[in-house]
């Protein structure tokens, strides 16, 4: 099966340097990599049978090159895109970006030559002059990158919202209550499913010690606790079998949440929300704190 990589690099290495780095990163001799500029008309000179084919083009802004790489199925166990990007960054001495799995088009990962790997927000802006191609700007990163000095360092909340997480409890609830996913948006069943999904996403993050980045902003955490408030209201408003199913699903997630948090009487959240003891008077989930606070540092 052909493996495809999409990379952006902060610097513009020479084609022969790219070929050597690509071959080395994949574990092949340099002769097995063919590299060419997209604008080069000498396509007849390319070795189209090479196991590794790379076509690059120049771009503006914070990155210099965009690479499209294909690795043929004759190559045994090529590295995944994240590992290949990190190997290239270290071999070339340049920061290499590659797309994240989230749907947001701005969601990227950046791998630095020093081994730093972090989330990045990549934006497309207008070129500097009339007729210039759009420029690519790294607007923000979640960890400082020496070769991206103008990027803000912050938690990228839009990526967290779109991050793919397993939600087996919410999925199981939906499979039973709305197997065809046809319930109207504002129906009790769909509202319960959506709230359960959001609560489970937080619970899974807490249980994984906030992986993969280890960070999560307090405002999103407080928003998620508000979702648990809504779940309680939905349980109390439901009746019969519907209520039992929702209560069981919530209880299963609550057990995980309790197991990875500790009670503090709401002191931490009361201080952070500037609500004093008012937080402690709400649901028990407001009166617990994560073992590690992901918004500190």
mmCIF file of C-alpha atoms in Angstrom:
data_model
loop_
_atom_site.group_PDB
_atom_site.id
_atom_site.type_symbol
_atom_site.label_atom_id
_atom_site.label_comp_id
_atom_site.label_asym_id
_atom_site.label_seq_id
_atom_site.Cartn_x
_atom_site.Cartn_y
_atom_site.Cartn_z
ATOM 1 C CA UNK A 1 0.000 0.000 0.000
ATOM 2 C CA UNK A 2 1.408 3.384 -1.021
ATOM 3 C CA UNK A 3 2.132 5.705 1.918
ATOM 4 C CA UNK A 4 1.621 9.444 1.431
ATOM 5 C CA UNK A 5 3.228 12.234 3.467
ATOM 6 C CA UNK A 6 2.425 15.944 3.397
ATOM 7 C CA UNK A 7 5.121 18.190 4.875
ATOM 8 C CA UNK A 8 5.923 21.879 5.179
ATOM 9 C CA UNK A 9 9.437 23.020 6.050
ATOM 10 C CA UNK A 10 10.608 26.320 7.481
ATOM 11 C CA UNK A 11 13.773 26.231 5.371
ATOM 12 C CA UNK A 12 14.416 25.401 1.727
ATOM 13 C CA UNK A 13 17.041 22.634 1.449
ATOM 14 C CA UNK A 14 18.553 21.741 -1.904
ATOM 15 C CA UNK A 15 16.878 18.831 -3.770
ATOM 16 C CA UNK A 16 19.829 16.499 -3.222
ATOM 17 C CA UNK A 17 19.764 17.325 0.496
ATOM 18 C CA UNK A 18 16.041 16.561 0.661
ATOM 19 C CA UNK A 19 16.620 13.257 -1.152
ATOM 20 C CA UNK A 20 19.327 12.198 1.284
ATOM 21 C CA UNK A 21 17.221 13.160 4.303
ATOM 22 C CA UNK A 22 14.105 11.409 3.000
ATOM 23 C CA UNK A 23 15.972 8.241 2.142
ATOM 24 C CA UNK A 24 17.700 8.206 5.512
ATOM 25 C CA UNK A 25 14.466 8.858 7.408
ATOM 26 C CA UNK A 26 12.774 5.931 5.659
ATOM 27 C CA UNK A 27 15.808 3.646 5.826
ATOM 28 C CA UNK A 28 16.736 3.499 2.144
ATOM 29 C CA UNK A 29 19.792 4.380 0.043
ATOM 30 C CA UNK A 30 19.709 7.882 -1.378
ATOM 31 C CA UNK A 31 19.378 6.502 -4.925
ATOM 32 C CA UNK A 32 15.885 5.284 -4.005
ATOM 33 C CA UNK A 33 14.546 8.837 -3.548
ATOM 34 C CA UNK A 34 13.643 11.078 -6.466
ATOM 35 C CA UNK A 35 13.050 14.753 -5.603
ATOM 36 C CA UNK A 36 11.960 17.547 -7.961
ATOM 37 C CA UNK A 37 10.507 21.039 -7.967
ATOM 38 C CA UNK A 38 6.862 21.167 -9.080
ATOM 39 C CA UNK A 39 7.738 23.991 -11.469
ATOM 40 C CA UNK A 40 10.634 22.088 -13.063
ATOM 41 C CA UNK A 41 9.674 21.215 -16.625
ATOM 42 C CA UNK A 42 12.311 18.471 -16.894
ATOM 43 C CA UNK A 43 9.848 15.754 -15.883
ATOM 44 C CA UNK A 44 11.431 13.298 -18.333
ATOM 45 C CA UNK A 45 14.546 13.275 -16.157
ATOM 46 C CA UNK A 46 12.667 11.972 -13.136
ATOM 47 C CA UNK A 47 12.933 8.398 -11.965
ATOM 48 C CA UNK A 48 9.237 7.653 -11.695
ATOM 49 C CA UNK A 49 10.027 4.093 -10.572
ATOM 50 C CA UNK A 50 11.914 5.265 -7.487
ATOM 51 C CA UNK A 51 10.460 3.858 -4.230
ATOM 52 C CA UNK A 52 10.270 7.408 -2.828
ATOM 53 C CA UNK A 53 8.939 10.290 -4.916
ATOM 54 C CA UNK A 54 8.894 13.853 -3.608
ATOM 55 C CA UNK A 55 7.516 16.880 -5.424
ATOM 56 C CA UNK A 56 7.931 20.219 -3.696
ATOM 57 C CA UNK A 57 6.935 23.822 -4.332
ATOM 58 C CA UNK A 58 7.904 27.109 -2.802
ATOM 59 C CA UNK A 59 5.474 28.926 -0.514
ATOM 60 C CA UNK A 60 5.608 32.193 1.396
ATOM 61 C CA UNK A 61 5.173 33.257 4.986
ATOM 62 C CA UNK A 62 6.645 31.266 7.868
ATOM 63 C CA UNK A 63 7.367 28.208 5.739
ATOM 64 C CA UNK A 64 9.502 27.916 2.620
ATOM 65 C CA UNK A 65 8.522 24.608 1.024
ATOM 66 C CA UNK A 66 5.506 22.347 0.715
ATOM 67 C CA UNK A 67 6.322 18.690 0.030
ATOM 68 C CA UNK A 68 4.157 15.887 -1.334
ATOM 69 C CA UNK A 69 5.838 12.536 -0.748
ATOM 70 C CA UNK A 70 4.775 9.043 -1.807
ATOM 71 C CA UNK A 71 6.430 5.830 -0.653
ATOM 72 C CA UNK A 72 5.672 2.776 -2.778
ATOM 73 C CA UNK A 73 4.367 -0.471 -1.370
ATOM 74 C CA UNK A 74 7.700 -2.163 -2.062
ATOM 75 C CA UNK A 75 9.135 -0.333 0.963
ATOM 76 C CA UNK A 76 8.759 -2.465 4.083
ATOM 77 C CA UNK A 77 7.368 -0.755 7.200
ATOM 78 C CA UNK A 78 7.954 2.925 6.373
ATOM 79 C CA UNK A 79 7.630 5.239 9.390
ATOM 80 C CA UNK A 80 4.359 6.989 10.092
ATOM 81 C CA UNK A 81 4.033 10.640 9.164
ATOM 82 C CA UNK A 82 4.815 11.961 12.697
ATOM 83 C CA UNK A 83 7.992 9.892 13.014
ATOM 84 C CA UNK A 84 9.087 10.703 9.455
ATOM 85 C CA UNK A 85 8.604 14.434 10.103
ATOM 86 C CA UNK A 86 10.683 14.305 13.283
ATOM 87 C CA UNK A 87 13.476 12.392 11.548
ATOM 88 C CA UNK A 88 13.496 14.906 8.694
ATOM 89 C CA UNK A 89 13.572 17.852 11.112
ATOM 90 C CA UNK A 90 16.597 16.408 12.882
ATOM 91 C CA UNK A 91 18.426 15.469 9.683
ATOM 92 C CA UNK A 92 17.778 18.794 7.946
ATOM 93 C CA UNK A 93 17.971 21.115 10.947
ATOM 94 C CA UNK A 94 14.620 22.656 10.065
ATOM 95 C CA UNK A 95 11.154 22.641 11.594
ATOM 96 C CA UNK A 96 8.777 20.352 9.707
ATOM 97 C CA UNK A 97 4.991 20.660 9.906
ATOM 98 C CA UNK A 98 2.398 18.031 9.005
ATOM 99 C CA UNK A 99 -1.432 17.991 9.159
ATOM 100 C CA UNK A 100 -3.187 16.851 12.319
ATOM 101 C CA UNK A 101 -6.079 14.380 12.200
ATOM 102 C CA UNK A 102 -8.652 16.918 13.367
ATOM 103 C CA UNK A 103 -11.014 18.400 10.791
ATOM 104 C CA UNK A 104 -9.934 22.005 11.364
ATOM 105 C CA UNK A 105 -7.817 22.967 8.323
ATOM 106 C CA UNK A 106 -5.578 25.033 10.598
ATOM 107 C CA UNK A 107 -4.663 22.017 12.753
ATOM 108 C CA UNK A 108 -1.026 20.958 12.323
ATOM 109 C CA UNK A 109 1.823 19.427 14.262
ATOM 110 C CA UNK A 110 5.296 20.980 14.233
ATOM 111 C CA UNK A 111 8.459 18.915 14.750
ATOM 112 C CA UNK A 112 11.652 20.817 15.569
ATOM 113 C CA UNK A 113 15.254 19.745 15.019
ATOM 114 C CA UNK A 114 15.765 19.701 18.798
ATOM 115 C CA UNK A 115 13.108 16.997 19.144
ATOM 116 C CA UNK A 116 10.258 19.282 20.244
ATOM 117 C CA UNK A 117 6.882 18.213 18.833
ATOM 118 C CA UNK A 118 3.883 20.453 19.436
ATOM 119 C CA UNK A 119 0.501 21.450 18.102
ATOM 120 C CA UNK A 120 0.436 24.374 15.692
ATOM 121 C CA UNK A 121 -2.194 26.622 14.142
ATOM 122 C CA UNK A 122 -1.437 27.292 10.462
ATOM 123 C CA UNK A 123 -3.304 30.094 8.696
ATOM 124 C CA UNK A 124 -3.376 31.127 5.061
ATOM 125 C CA UNK A 125 -3.041 34.866 4.453
ATOM 126 C CA UNK A 126 -2.947 37.069 1.374
ATOM 127 C CA UNK A 127 0.383 37.472 -0.384
ATOM 128 C CA UNK A 128 2.424 40.599 0.190
ATOM 129 C CA UNK A 129 1.800 42.036 -3.277
ATOM 130 C CA UNK A 130 -0.800 41.896 -6.046
ATOM 131 C CA UNK A 131 -0.637 38.542 -7.762
ATOM 132 C CA UNK A 132 1.490 36.950 -5.046
ATOM 133 C CA UNK A 133 0.384 33.504 -3.890
ATOM 134 C CA UNK A 134 -1.134 33.172 -0.409
ATOM 135 C CA UNK A 135 1.325 32.983 2.468
ATOM 136 C CA UNK A 136 1.242 30.374 5.234
ATOM 137 C CA UNK A 137 1.627 31.763 8.743
ATOM 138 C CA UNK A 138 2.125 29.746 11.918
ATOM 139 C CA UNK A 139 -0.155 31.811 14.136
ATOM 140 C CA UNK A 140 0.313 29.873 17.398
ATOM 141 C CA UNK A 141 1.990 26.814 18.898
ATOM 142 C CA UNK A 142 1.492 25.013 22.181
ATOM 143 C CA UNK A 143 5.216 24.940 23.017
ATOM 144 C CA UNK A 144 7.965 27.421 22.082
ATOM 145 C CA UNK A 145 9.653 26.664 18.759
ATOM 146 C CA UNK A 146 12.987 28.394 18.159
ATOM 147 C CA UNK A 147 12.458 28.596 14.387
ATOM 148 C CA UNK A 148 8.935 30.028 14.761
ATOM 149 C CA UNK A 149 9.694 33.022 17.001
ATOM 150 C CA UNK A 150 6.628 35.071 16.012
ATOM 151 C CA UNK A 151 4.097 32.337 16.831
ATOM 152 C CA UNK A 152 2.119 32.881 20.037
ATOM 153 C CA UNK A 153 2.434 30.143 22.658
ATOM 154 C CA UNK A 154 -1.027 29.116 23.827
ATOM 155 C CA UNK A 155 -3.397 26.173 24.136
ATOM 156 C CA UNK A 156 -5.193 25.703 20.819
ATOM 157 C CA UNK A 157 -8.770 25.288 21.981
ATOM 158 C CA UNK A 158 -10.228 24.672 18.516
ATOM 159 C CA UNK A 159 -7.989 21.627 18.160
ATOM 160 C CA UNK A 160 -8.993 20.314 21.565
ATOM 161 C CA UNK A 161 -12.651 20.622 20.602
ATOM 162 C CA UNK A 162 -12.077 18.668 17.400
ATOM 163 C CA UNK A 163 -9.710 16.095 18.860
ATOM 164 C CA UNK A 164 -10.738 12.513 18.201
ATOM 165 C CA UNK A 165 -11.365 10.625 21.439
ATOM 166 C CA UNK A 166 -12.953 7.270 22.059
ATOM 167 C CA UNK A 167 -16.381 7.595 23.704
ATOM 168 C CA UNK A 168 -17.678 4.038 24.131
ATOM 169 C CA UNK A 169 -20.237 4.909 26.828
ATOM 170 C CA UNK A 170 -21.849 7.700 24.803
ATOM 171 C CA UNK A 171 -21.714 5.574 21.647
ATOM 172 C CA UNK A 172 -23.357 2.642 23.441
ATOM 173 C CA UNK A 173 -26.106 4.899 24.771
ATOM 174 C CA UNK A 174 -26.775 6.238 21.269
ATOM 175 C CA UNK A 175 -26.798 2.749 19.743
ATOM 176 C CA UNK A 176 -29.623 1.760 22.096
ATOM 177 C CA UNK A 177 -31.686 4.956 22.174
ATOM 178 C CA UNK A 178 -31.190 6.245 18.627
ATOM 179 C CA UNK A 179 -29.513 3.560 16.489
ATOM 180 C CA UNK A 180 -30.174 5.362 13.218
ATOM 181 C CA UNK A 181 -29.064 8.748 14.603
ATOM 182 C CA UNK A 182 -32.321 10.204 13.292
ATOM 183 C CA UNK A 183 -33.641 11.863 16.467
ATOM 184 C CA UNK A 184 -34.378 15.602 16.030
ATOM 185 C CA UNK A 185 -31.629 17.903 17.293
ATOM 186 C CA UNK A 186 -33.672 19.266 20.204
ATOM 187 C CA UNK A 187 -35.235 15.951 21.203
ATOM 188 C CA UNK A 188 -34.497 14.713 24.748
ATOM 189 C CA UNK A 189 -32.657 11.680 23.354
ATOM 190 C CA UNK A 190 -30.334 13.729 21.168
ATOM 191 C CA UNK A 191 -29.705 16.355 23.848
ATOM 192 C CA UNK A 192 -28.800 13.582 26.283
ATOM 193 C CA UNK A 193 -26.482 11.948 23.733
ATOM 194 C CA UNK A 194 -24.645 15.204 23.016
ATOM 195 C CA UNK A 195 -24.219 16.083 26.693
ATOM 196 C CA UNK A 196 -23.066 12.552 27.491
ATOM 197 C CA UNK A 197 -20.530 12.739 24.654
ATOM 198 C CA UNK A 198 -19.045 15.992 25.967
ATOM 199 C CA UNK A 199 -18.878 14.697 29.542
ATOM 200 C CA UNK A 200 -17.178 11.503 28.409
ATOM 201 C CA UNK A 201 -14.609 13.457 26.410
ATOM 202 C CA UNK A 202 -13.592 15.296 29.591
ATOM 203 C CA UNK A 203 -13.581 12.098 31.656
ATOM 204 C CA UNK A 204 -11.326 10.336 29.120
ATOM 205 C CA UNK A 205 -8.934 13.281 29.124
ATOM 206 C CA UNK A 206 -8.759 13.287 32.928
ATOM 207 C CA UNK A 207 -8.148 9.514 32.963
ATOM 208 C CA UNK A 208 -5.338 9.894 30.381
ATOM 209 C CA UNK A 209 -3.622 12.660 32.398
ATOM 210 C CA UNK A 210 -4.646 15.142 29.711
ATOM 211 C CA UNK A 211 -2.797 13.372 26.914
ATOM 212 C CA UNK A 212 -1.497 13.745 24.335
ATOM 213 C CA UNK A 213 -0.414 17.338 25.051
ATOM 214 C CA UNK A 214 -0.888 17.344 28.816
ATOM 215 C CA UNK A 215 -2.639 20.710 28.702
ATOM 216 C CA UNK A 216 -6.258 21.849 28.916
ATOM 217 C CA UNK A 217 -7.508 25.389 29.600
ATOM 218 C CA UNK A 218 -9.557 26.071 32.698
ATOM 219 C CA UNK A 219 -12.390 27.741 30.790
ATOM 220 C CA UNK A 220 -12.996 24.557 28.793
ATOM 221 C CA UNK A 221 -12.794 22.473 31.971
ATOM 222 C CA UNK A 222 -15.416 24.653 33.647
ATOM 223 C CA UNK A 223 -17.559 24.451 30.496
ATOM 224 C CA UNK A 224 -17.386 20.648 30.703
ATOM 225 C CA UNK A 225 -18.496 20.696 34.344
ATOM 226 C CA UNK A 226 -21.455 22.762 33.173
ATOM 227 C CA UNK A 227 -22.254 19.923 30.785
ATOM 228 C CA UNK A 228 -22.435 17.589 33.777
ATOM 229 C CA UNK A 229 -24.951 20.045 35.285
ATOM 230 C CA UNK A 230 -27.088 19.659 32.156
ATOM 231 C CA UNK A 231 -26.881 15.891 32.368
ATOM 232 C CA UNK A 232 -28.254 16.013 35.890
ATOM 233 C CA UNK A 233 -31.162 18.129 34.686
ATOM 234 C CA UNK A 234 -31.814 15.712 31.820
ATOM 235 C CA UNK A 235 -31.824 12.726 34.182
ATOM 236 C CA UNK A 236 -34.321 14.432 36.488
ATOM 237 C CA UNK A 237 -36.559 15.403 33.562
ATOM 238 C CA UNK A 238 -36.604 11.912 32.031
ATOM 239 C CA UNK A 239 -38.725 9.007 33.168
ATOM 240 C CA UNK A 240 -38.941 5.255 32.968
ATOM 241 C CA UNK A 241 -36.449 3.280 30.902
ATOM 242 C CA UNK A 242 -35.026 6.401 29.273
ATOM 243 C CA UNK A 243 -34.091 7.778 32.676
ATOM 244 C CA UNK A 244 -32.513 4.489 33.771
ATOM 245 C CA UNK A 245 -30.368 4.213 30.659
ATOM 246 C CA UNK A 246 -29.082 7.753 30.933
ATOM 247 C CA UNK A 247 -28.461 7.463 34.675
ATOM 248 C CA UNK A 248 -26.457 4.245 34.195
ATOM 249 C CA UNK A 249 -24.308 5.789 31.483
ATOM 250 C CA UNK A 250 -23.632 8.902 33.551
ATOM 251 C CA UNK A 251 -22.847 6.824 36.651
ATOM 252 C CA UNK A 252 -20.267 4.795 34.728
ATOM 253 C CA UNK A 253 -18.464 7.969 33.655
ATOM 254 C CA UNK A 254 -18.808 9.531 37.105
ATOM 255 C CA UNK A 255 -16.955 6.546 38.587
ATOM 256 C CA UNK A 256 -14.016 7.156 36.245
ATOM 257 C CA UNK A 257 -14.035 10.865 37.031
ATOM 258 C CA UNK A 258 -14.005 10.220 40.778
ATOM 259 C CA UNK A 259 -11.142 7.769 40.371
ATOM 260 C CA UNK A 260 -8.916 10.391 38.756
ATOM 261 C CA UNK A 261 -9.834 13.436 40.841
ATOM 262 C CA UNK A 262 -9.749 14.292 44.525
ATOM 263 C CA UNK A 263 -12.218 16.137 46.711
ATOM 264 C CA UNK A 264 -11.370 19.649 47.881
ATOM 265 C CA UNK A 265 -14.765 21.041 48.839
ATOM 266 C CA UNK A 266 -14.818 23.210 45.734
ATOM 267 C CA UNK A 267 -11.970 25.407 47.002
ATOM 268 C CA UNK A 268 -9.932 25.348 43.803
ATOM 269 C CA UNK A 269 -12.789 25.990 41.410
ATOM 270 C CA UNK A 270 -14.296 28.550 43.740
ATOM 271 C CA UNK A 271 -11.038 30.483 43.631
ATOM 272 C CA UNK A 272 -10.551 30.169 39.892
ATOM 273 C CA UNK A 273 -14.127 31.181 39.092
ATOM 274 C CA UNK A 274 -14.125 33.873 41.804
ATOM 275 C CA UNK A 275 -17.372 32.464 43.128
ATOM 276 C CA UNK A 276 -16.139 31.588 46.592
ATOM 277 C CA UNK A 277 -18.200 28.964 48.380
ATOM 278 C CA UNK A 278 -20.965 29.142 45.770
ATOM 279 C CA UNK A 279 -19.203 26.430 43.761
ATOM 280 C CA UNK A 280 -19.248 24.047 46.719
ATOM 281 C CA UNK A 281 -23.033 24.360 46.841
ATOM 282 C CA UNK A 282 -23.387 22.910 43.350
ATOM 283 C CA UNK A 283 -23.015 19.307 42.169
ATOM 284 C CA UNK A 284 -20.290 17.152 43.689
ATOM 285 C CA UNK A 285 -18.277 17.302 40.429
ATOM 286 C CA UNK A 286 -17.576 20.979 41.155
ATOM 287 C CA UNK A 287 -16.059 19.956 44.486
ATOM 288 C CA UNK A 288 -13.263 17.843 43.057
ATOM 289 C CA UNK A 289 -9.972 18.707 41.388
ATOM 290 C CA UNK A 290 -7.832 16.798 38.889
ATOM 291 C CA UNK A 291 -4.744 15.111 40.293
ATOM 292 C CA UNK A 292 -2.732 17.412 38.035
ATOM 293 C CA UNK A 293 -3.977 20.809 36.913
ATOM 294 C CA UNK A 294 -3.543 20.944 33.117
ATOM 295 C CA UNK A 295 -3.806 24.730 32.934
ATOM 296 C CA UNK A 296 -0.757 25.306 35.171
ATOM 297 C CA UNK A 297 2.377 25.703 33.059
#
